[in-house]
Coordinates of N, CA and C and ligand atoms in Angstrom, one line a residue:
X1 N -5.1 -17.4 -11.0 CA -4.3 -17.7 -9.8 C -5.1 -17.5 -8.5
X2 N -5.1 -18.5 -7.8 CA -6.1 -18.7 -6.4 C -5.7 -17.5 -5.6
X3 N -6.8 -16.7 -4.8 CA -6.0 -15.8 -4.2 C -5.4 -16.7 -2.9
X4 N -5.7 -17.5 -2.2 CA -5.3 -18.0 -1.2 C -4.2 -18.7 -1.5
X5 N -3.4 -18.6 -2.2 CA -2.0 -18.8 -2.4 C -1.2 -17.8 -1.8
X6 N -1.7 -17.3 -1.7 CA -0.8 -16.2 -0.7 C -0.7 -16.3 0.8
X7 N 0.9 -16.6 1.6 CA 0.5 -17.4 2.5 C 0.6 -16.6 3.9
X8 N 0.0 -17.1 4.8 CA -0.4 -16.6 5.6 C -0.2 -15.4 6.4
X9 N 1.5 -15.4 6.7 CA 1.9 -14.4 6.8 C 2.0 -13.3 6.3
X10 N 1.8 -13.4 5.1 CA 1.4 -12.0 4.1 C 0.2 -11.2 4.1
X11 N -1.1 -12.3 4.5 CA -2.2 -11.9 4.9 C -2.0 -11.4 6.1
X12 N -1.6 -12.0 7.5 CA -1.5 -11.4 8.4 C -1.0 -9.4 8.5
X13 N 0.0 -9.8 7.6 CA 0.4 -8.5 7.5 C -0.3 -7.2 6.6
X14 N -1.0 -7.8 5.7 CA -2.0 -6.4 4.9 C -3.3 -6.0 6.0
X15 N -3.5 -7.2 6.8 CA -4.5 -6.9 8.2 C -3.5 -6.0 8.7
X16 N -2.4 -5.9 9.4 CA -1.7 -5.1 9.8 C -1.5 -3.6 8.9
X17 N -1.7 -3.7 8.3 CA -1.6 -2.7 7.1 C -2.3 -1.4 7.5
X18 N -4.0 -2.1 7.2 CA -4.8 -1.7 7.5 C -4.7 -0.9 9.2
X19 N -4.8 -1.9 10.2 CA -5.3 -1.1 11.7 C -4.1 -0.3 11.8
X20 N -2.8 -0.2 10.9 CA -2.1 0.9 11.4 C -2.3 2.3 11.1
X21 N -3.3 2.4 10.1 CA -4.1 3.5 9.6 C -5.4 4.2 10.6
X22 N -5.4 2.9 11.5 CA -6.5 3.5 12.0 C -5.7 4.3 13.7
X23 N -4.3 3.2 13.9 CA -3.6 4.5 14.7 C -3.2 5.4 14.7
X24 N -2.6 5.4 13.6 CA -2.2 6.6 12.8 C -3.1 7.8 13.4
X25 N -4.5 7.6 12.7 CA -5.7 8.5 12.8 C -5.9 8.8 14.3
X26 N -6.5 7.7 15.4 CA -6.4 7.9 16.4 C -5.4 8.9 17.0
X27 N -4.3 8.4 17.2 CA -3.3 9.6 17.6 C -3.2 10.9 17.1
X28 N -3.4 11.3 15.5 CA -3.8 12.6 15.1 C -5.3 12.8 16.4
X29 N -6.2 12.5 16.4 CA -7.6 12.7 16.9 C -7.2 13.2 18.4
X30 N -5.9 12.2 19.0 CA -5.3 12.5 20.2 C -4.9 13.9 20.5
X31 N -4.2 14.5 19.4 CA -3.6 15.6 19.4 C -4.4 16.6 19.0
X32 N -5.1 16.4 18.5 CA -6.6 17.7 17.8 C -6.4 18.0 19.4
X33 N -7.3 16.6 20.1 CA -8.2 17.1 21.4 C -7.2 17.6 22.5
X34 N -6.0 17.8 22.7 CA -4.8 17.7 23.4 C -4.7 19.5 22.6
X35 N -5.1 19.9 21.4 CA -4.9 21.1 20.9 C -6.2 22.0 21.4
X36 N -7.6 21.7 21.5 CA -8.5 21.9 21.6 C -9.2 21.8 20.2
X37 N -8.8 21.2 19.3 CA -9.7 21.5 18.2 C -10.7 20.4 18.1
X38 N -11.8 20.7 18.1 CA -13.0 19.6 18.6 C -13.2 18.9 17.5
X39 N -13.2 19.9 15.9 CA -13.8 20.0 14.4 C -12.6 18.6 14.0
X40 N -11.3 19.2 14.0 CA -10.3 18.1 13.8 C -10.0 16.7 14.3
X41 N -10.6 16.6 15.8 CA -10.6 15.6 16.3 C -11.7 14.7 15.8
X42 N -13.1 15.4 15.6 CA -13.9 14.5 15.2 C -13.5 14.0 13.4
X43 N -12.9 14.7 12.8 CA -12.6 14.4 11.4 C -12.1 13.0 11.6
X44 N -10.5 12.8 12.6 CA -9.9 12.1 13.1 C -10.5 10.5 13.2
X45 N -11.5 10.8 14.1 CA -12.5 9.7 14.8 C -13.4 9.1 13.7
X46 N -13.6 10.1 12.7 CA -14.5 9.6 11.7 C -13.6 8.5 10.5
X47 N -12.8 8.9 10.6 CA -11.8 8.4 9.5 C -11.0 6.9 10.1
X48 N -10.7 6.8 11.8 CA -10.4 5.8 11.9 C -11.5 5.1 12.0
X49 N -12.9 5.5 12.6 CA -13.8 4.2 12.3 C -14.0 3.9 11.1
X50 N -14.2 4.2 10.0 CA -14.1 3.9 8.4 C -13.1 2.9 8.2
X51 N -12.1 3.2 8.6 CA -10.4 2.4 8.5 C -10.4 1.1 9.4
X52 N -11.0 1.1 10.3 CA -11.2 0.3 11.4 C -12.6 -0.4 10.3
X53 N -13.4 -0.3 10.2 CA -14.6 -1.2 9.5 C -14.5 -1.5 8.4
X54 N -13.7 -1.2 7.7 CA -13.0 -1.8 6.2 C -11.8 -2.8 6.9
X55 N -11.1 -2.6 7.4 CA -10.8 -3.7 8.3 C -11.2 -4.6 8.7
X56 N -12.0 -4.3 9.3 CA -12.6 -5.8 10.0 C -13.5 -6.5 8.5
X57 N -13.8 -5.9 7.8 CA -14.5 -6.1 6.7 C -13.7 -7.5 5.7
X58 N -12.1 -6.3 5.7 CA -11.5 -7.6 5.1 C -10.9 -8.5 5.9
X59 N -10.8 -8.6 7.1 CA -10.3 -9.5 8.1 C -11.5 -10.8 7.8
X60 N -12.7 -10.4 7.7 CA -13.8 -11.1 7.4 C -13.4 -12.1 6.7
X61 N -13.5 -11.0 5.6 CA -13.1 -12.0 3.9 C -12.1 -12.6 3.9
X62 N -11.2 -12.3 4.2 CA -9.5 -13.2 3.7 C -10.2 -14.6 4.4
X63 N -10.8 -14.7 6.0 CA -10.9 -15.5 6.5 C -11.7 -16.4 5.1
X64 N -12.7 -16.1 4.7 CA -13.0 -17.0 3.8 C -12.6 -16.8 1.6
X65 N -11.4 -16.1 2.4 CA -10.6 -16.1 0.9 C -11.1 -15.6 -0.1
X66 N -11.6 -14.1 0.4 CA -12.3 -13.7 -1.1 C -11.5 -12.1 -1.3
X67 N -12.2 -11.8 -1.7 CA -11.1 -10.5 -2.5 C -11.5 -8.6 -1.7
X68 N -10.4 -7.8 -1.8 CA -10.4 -6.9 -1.5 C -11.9 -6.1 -1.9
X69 N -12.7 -5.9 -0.9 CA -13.8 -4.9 -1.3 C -14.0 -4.0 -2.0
X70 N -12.9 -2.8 -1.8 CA -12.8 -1.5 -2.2 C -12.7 -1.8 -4.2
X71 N -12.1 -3.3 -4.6 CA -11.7 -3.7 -6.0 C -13.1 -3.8 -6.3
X72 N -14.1 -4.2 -5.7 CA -16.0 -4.1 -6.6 C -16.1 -3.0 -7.2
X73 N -15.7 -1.9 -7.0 CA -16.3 -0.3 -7.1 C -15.4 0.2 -8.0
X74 N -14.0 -0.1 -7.5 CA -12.7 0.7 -8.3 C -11.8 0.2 -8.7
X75 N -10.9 0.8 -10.0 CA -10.0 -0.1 -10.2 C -8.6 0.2 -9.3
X76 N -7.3 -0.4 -8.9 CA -6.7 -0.6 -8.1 C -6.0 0.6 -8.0
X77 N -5.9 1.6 -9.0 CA -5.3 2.8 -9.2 C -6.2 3.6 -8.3
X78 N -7.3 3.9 -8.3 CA -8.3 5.0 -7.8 C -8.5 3.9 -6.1
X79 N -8.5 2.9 -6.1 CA -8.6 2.3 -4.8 C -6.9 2.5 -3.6
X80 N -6.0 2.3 -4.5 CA -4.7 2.6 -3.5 C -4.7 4.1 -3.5
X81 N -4.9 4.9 -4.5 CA -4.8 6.4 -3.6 C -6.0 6.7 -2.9
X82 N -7.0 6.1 -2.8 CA -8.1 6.7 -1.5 C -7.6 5.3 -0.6
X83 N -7.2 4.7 0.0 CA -6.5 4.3 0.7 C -5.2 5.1 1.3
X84 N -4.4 5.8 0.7 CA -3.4 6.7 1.2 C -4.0 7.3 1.7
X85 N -4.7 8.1 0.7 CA -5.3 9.8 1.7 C -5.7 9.6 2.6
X86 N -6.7 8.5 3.1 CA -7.5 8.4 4.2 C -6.7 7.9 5.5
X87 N -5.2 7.0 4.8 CA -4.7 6.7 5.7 C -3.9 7.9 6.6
X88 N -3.8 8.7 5.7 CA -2.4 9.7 6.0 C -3.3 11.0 6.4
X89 N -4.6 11.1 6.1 CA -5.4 12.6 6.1 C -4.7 13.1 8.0
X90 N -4.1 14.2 7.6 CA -4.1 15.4 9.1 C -2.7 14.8 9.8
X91 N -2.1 14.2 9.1 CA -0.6 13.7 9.3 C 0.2 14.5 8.7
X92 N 1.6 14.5 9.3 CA 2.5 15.3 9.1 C 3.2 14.9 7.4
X93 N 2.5 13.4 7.0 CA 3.4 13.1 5.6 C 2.5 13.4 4.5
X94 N 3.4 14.0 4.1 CA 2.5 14.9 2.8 C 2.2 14.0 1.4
X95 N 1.3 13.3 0.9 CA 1.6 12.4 -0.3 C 1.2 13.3 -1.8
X96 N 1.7 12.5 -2.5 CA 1.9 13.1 -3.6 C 1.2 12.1 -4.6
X97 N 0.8 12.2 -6.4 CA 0.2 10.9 -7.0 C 0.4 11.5 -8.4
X98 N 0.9 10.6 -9.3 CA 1.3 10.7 -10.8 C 1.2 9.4 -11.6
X99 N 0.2 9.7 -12.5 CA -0.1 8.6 -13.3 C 0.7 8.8 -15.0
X100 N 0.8 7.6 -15.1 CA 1.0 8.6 -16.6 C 0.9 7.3 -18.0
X101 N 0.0 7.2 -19.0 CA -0.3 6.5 -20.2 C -1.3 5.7 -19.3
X102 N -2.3 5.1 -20.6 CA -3.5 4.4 -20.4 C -3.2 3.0 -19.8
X103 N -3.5 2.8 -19.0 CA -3.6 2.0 -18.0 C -4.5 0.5 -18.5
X104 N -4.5 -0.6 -19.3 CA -4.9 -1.9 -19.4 C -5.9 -1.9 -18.8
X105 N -6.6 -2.9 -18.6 CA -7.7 -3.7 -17.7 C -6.6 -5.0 -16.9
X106 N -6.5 -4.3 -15.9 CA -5.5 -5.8 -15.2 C -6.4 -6.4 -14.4
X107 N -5.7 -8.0 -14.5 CA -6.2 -9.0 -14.0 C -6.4 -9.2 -12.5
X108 N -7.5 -9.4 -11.8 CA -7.8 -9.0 -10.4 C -7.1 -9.3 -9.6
X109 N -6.3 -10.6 -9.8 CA -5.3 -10.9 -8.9 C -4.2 -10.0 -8.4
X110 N -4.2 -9.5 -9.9 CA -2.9 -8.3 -10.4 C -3.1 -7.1 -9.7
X111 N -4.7 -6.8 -9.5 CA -5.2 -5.6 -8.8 C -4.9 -5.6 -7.2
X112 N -5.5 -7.0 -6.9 CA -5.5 -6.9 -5.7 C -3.3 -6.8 -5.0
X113 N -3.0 -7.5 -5.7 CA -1.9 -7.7 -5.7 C -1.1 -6.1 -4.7
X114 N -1.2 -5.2 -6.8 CA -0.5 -3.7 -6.2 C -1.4 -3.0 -5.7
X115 N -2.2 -3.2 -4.9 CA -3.3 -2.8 -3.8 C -1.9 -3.0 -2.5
X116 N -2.2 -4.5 -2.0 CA -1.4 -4.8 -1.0 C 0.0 -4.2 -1.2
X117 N 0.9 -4.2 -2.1 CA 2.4 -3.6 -2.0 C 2.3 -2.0 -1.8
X118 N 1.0 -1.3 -2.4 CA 1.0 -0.3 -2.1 C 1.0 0.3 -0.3
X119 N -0.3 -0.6 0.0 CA -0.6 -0.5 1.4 C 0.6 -0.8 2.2
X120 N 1.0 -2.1 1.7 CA 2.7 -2.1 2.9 C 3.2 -1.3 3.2
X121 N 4.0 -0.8 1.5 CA 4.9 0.4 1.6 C 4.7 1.2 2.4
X122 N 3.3 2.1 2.0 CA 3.1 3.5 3.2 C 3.0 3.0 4.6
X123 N 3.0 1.5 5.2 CA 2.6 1.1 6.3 C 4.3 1.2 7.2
X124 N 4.9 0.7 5.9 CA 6.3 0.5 6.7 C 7.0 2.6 6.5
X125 N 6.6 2.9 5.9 CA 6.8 4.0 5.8 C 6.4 4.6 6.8
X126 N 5.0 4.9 7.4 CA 4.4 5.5 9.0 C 5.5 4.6 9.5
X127 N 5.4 3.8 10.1 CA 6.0 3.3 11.0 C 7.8 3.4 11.0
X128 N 8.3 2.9 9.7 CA 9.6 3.1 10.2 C 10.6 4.7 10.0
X129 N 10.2 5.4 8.9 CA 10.8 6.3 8.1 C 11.0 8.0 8.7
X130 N 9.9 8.4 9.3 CA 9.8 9.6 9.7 C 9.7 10.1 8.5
X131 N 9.3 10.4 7.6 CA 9.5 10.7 6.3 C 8.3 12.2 5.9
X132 N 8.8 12.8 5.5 CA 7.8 14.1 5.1 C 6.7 13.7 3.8
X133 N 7.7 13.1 3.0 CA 6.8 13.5 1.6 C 6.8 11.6 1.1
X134 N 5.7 11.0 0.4 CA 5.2 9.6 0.4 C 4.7 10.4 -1.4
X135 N 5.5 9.0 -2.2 CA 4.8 9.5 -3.6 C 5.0 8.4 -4.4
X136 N 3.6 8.2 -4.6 CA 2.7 7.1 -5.5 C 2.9 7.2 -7.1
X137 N 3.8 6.5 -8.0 CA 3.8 6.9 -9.5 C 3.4 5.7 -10.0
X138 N 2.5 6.0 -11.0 CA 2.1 4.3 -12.3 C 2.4 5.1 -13.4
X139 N 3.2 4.6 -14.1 CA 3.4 4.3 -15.6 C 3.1 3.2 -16.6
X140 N 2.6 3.6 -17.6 CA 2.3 2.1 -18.5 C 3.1 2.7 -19.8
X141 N 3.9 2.0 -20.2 CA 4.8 2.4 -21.3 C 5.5 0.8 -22.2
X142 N 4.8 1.3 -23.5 CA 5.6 -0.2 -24.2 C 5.3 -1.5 -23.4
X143 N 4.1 -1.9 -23.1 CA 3.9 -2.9 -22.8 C 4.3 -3.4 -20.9
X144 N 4.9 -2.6 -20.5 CA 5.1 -2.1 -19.2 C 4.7 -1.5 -18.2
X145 N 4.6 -2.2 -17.2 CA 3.5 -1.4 -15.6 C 4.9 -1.0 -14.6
X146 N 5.0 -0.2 -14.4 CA 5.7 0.5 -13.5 C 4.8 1.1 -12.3
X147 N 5.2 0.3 -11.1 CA 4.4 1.6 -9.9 C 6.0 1.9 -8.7
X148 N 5.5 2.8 -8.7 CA 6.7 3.4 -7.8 C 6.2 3.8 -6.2
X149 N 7.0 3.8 -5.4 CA 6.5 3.8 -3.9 C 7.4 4.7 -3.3
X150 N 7.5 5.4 -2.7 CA 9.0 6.1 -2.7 C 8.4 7.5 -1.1
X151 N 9.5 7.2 -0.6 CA 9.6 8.4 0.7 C 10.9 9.0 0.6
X152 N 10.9 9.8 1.9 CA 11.9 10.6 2.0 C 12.4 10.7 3.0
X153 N 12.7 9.5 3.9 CA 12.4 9.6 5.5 C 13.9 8.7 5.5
X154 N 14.4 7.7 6.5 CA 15.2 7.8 7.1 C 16.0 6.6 5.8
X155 N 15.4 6.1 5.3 CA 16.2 4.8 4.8 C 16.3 4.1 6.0
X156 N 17.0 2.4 5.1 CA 17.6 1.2 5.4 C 18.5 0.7 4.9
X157 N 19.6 0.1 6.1 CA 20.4 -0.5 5.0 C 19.5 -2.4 4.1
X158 N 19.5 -2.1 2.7 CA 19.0 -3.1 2.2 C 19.5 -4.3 2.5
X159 N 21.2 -4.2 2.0 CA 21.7 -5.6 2.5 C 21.6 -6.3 3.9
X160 N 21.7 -5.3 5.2 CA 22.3 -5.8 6.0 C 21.0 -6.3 7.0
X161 N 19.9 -6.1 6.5 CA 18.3 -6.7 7.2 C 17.8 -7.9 6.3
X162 N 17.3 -8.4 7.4 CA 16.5 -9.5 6.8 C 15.2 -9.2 7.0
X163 N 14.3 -9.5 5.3 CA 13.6 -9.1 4.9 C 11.9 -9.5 6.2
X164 N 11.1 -9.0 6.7 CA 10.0 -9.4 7.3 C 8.8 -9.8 6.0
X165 N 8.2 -9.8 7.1 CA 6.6 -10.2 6.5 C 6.2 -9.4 5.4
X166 N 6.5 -8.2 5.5 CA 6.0 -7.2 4.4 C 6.8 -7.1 3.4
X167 N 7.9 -7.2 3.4 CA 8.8 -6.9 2.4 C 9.3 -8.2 1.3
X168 N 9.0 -9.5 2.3 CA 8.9 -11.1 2.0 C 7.4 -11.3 0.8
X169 N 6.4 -10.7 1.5 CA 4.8 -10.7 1.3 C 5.0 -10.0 -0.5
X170 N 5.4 -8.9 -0.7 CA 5.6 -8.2 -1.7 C 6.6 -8.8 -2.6
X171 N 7.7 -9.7 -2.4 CA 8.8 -10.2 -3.0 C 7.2 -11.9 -3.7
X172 N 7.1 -12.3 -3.0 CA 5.9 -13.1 -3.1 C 5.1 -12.9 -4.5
X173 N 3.8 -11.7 -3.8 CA 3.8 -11.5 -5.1 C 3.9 -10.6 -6.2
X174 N 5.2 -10.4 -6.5 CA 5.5 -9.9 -7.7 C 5.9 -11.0 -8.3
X175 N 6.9 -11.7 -7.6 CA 7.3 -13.1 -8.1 C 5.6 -14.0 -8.8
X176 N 4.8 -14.2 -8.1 CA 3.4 -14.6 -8.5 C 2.9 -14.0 -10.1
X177 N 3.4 -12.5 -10.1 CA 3.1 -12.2 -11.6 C 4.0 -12.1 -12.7
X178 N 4.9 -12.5 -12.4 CA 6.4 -12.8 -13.0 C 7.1 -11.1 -13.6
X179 N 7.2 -11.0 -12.5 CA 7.4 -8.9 -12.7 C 8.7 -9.3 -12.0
X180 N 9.1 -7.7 -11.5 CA 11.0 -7.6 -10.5 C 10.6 -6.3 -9.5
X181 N 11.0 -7.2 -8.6 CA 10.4 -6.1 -7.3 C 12.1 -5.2 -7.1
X182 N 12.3 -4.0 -7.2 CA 14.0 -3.0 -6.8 C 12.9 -2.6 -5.8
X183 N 14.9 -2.7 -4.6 CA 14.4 -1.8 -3.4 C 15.2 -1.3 -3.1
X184 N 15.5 0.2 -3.7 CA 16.7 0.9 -3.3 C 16.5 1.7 -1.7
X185 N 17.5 2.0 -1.1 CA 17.3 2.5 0.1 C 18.8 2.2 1.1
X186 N 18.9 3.8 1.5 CA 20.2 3.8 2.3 C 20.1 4.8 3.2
X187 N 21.0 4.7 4.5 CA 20.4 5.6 5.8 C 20.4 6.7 5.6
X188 N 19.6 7.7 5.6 CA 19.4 9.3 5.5 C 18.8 9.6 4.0
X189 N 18.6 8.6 3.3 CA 18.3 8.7 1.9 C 16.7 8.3 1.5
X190 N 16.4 7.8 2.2 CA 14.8 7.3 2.0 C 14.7 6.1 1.3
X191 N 13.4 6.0 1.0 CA 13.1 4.3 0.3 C 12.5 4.3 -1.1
X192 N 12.8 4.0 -2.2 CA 12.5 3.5 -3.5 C 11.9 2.0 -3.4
X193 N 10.4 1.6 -3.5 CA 9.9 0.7 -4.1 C 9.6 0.3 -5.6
X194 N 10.0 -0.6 -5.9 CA 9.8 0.0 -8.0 C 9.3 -1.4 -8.3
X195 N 7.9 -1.5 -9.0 CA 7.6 -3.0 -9.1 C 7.5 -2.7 -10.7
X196 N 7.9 -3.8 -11.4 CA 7.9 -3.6 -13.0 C 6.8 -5.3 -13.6
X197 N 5.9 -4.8 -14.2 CA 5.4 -6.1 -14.4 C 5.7 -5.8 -16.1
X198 N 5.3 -7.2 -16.7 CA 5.6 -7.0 -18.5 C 3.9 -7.3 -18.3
X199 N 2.9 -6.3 -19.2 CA 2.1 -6.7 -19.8 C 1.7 -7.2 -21.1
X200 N 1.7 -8.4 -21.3 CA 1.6 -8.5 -22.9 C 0.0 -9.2 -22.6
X201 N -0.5 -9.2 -24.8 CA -2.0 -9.2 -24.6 C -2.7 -10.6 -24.1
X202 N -1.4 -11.6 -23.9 CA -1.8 -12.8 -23.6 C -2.1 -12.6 -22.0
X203 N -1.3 -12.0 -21.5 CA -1.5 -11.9 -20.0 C -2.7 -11.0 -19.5
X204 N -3.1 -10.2 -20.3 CA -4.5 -9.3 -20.3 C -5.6 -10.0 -20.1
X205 N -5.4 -10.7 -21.2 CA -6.8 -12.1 -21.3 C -7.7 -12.6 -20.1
Ligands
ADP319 N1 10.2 2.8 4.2 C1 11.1 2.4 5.1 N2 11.9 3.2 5.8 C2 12.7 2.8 6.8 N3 12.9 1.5 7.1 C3 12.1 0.6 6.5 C4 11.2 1.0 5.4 N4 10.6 -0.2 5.0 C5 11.1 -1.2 5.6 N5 12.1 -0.8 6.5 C6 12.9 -1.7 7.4 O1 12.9 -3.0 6.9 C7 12.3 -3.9 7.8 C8 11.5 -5.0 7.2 O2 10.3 -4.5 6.7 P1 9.1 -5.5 6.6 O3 9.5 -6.6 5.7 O4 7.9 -4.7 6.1 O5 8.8 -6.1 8.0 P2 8.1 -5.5 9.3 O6 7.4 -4.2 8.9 O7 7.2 -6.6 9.7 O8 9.3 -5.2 10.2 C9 11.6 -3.0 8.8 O9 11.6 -3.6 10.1 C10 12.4 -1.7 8.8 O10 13.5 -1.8 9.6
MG320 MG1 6.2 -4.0 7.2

């Protein structure tokens, strides 16, 4: 599957994904130095330029349609949680991470894929949820990939919004891998993302 099937506005928005990681940081960095803590602030500074250059990095590439960097080195599991931490390090949301049964060789598209729904989630999470606790689960069971996305922050009503760029972008592709994107979520209750793909050995290949 071409990655440039994915259309524009969905790219636009995992660029968005990214620099909101690097406000994030910034503003922590704001408050170290607003605290006097010099040690914290430079942690701060160091972490959004990282965040900020992997950015521009892949702002680069999408332009010429090539694939997530961090996927060369690692597989999508060990790449979305160092992506959290880094995003979330010296923030008030605490993340959490649970894997559980051996995990396939998935197909890169597939990688890059729950790369991006990962990144949204925690993106729309900073930004919309106020949320304390952010918790990342993969399961492989019976021929099944389960990843879970889940806060604890304010909820949405699901029905009564229409869906944006991120939540459209993620409906996209899971639909692309022929999986079922659930989005439970109600006000004062927080957010459940649950992506279910079927792996069978034809689809490994
Ligand atoms: N984790 C969340 N907590 C609270 N509200 C959320 C969460 N995720 C999404 N939303 C709500 O759903 C809307 C649509 O999200 P999304 O499709 O990512 O679009 P965008 O982030 O561009 O607004 C958001 O504007 C927000 O109101
Ligand atoms: Mg969003």
């Amino acid at each position: 599957m071409p990655f440039n099937s994915t259309s524009l506005p969905t790219k636009v928005s995992e660029l968005r994904s990214g620099f909101t990681g690097v406000i994030v940081q910034l503003e922590a960095a704001e408050d170290a130095i607003s605290c006097g803590c010099r040690k914290e602030a430079d942690d701060h500074l160091h972490r959004a330029g990282e965040l900020a250059r992997r950015s521009l990095t892949e702002a680069r590439r999408s332009v010429h349609a090539l694939r997530p960097e961090v996927l060369e080195e690692h597989n999508f599991w060990v790449a979305l949680k160092g992506i959290i931490k880094n995003t979330t390090f010296g923030t008030a949301l605490h993340t959490k991470f649970a894997a559980h049964g051996k995990l396939p060789e998935l197909p890169r598209p597939w990688q890059e894929n729950l790369l991006h729904i990962g990144q949204e989630a925690l993106t729309n999470t900073l930004k919309y949820a106020h949320a304390r606790n952010f918790e990342t689960r993969l399961s492989y069971k019976a021929r099944e990939l389960c990843l879970e996305l889940r806060d604890d922050g304010e909820g949405f009503k699901v029905k009564e919004r229409h869906d944006g760029v991120g939540l459209t972008g993620m409906r996209e592709r899971v639909e692309q891998m022929g999986g079922e994107l659930k989005i439970i979520s109600s006000r004062g209750k927080g957010t459940k993302i649950t992506v279910v793909l079927p792996c069978n050995g034809e689809l490994m290949s």
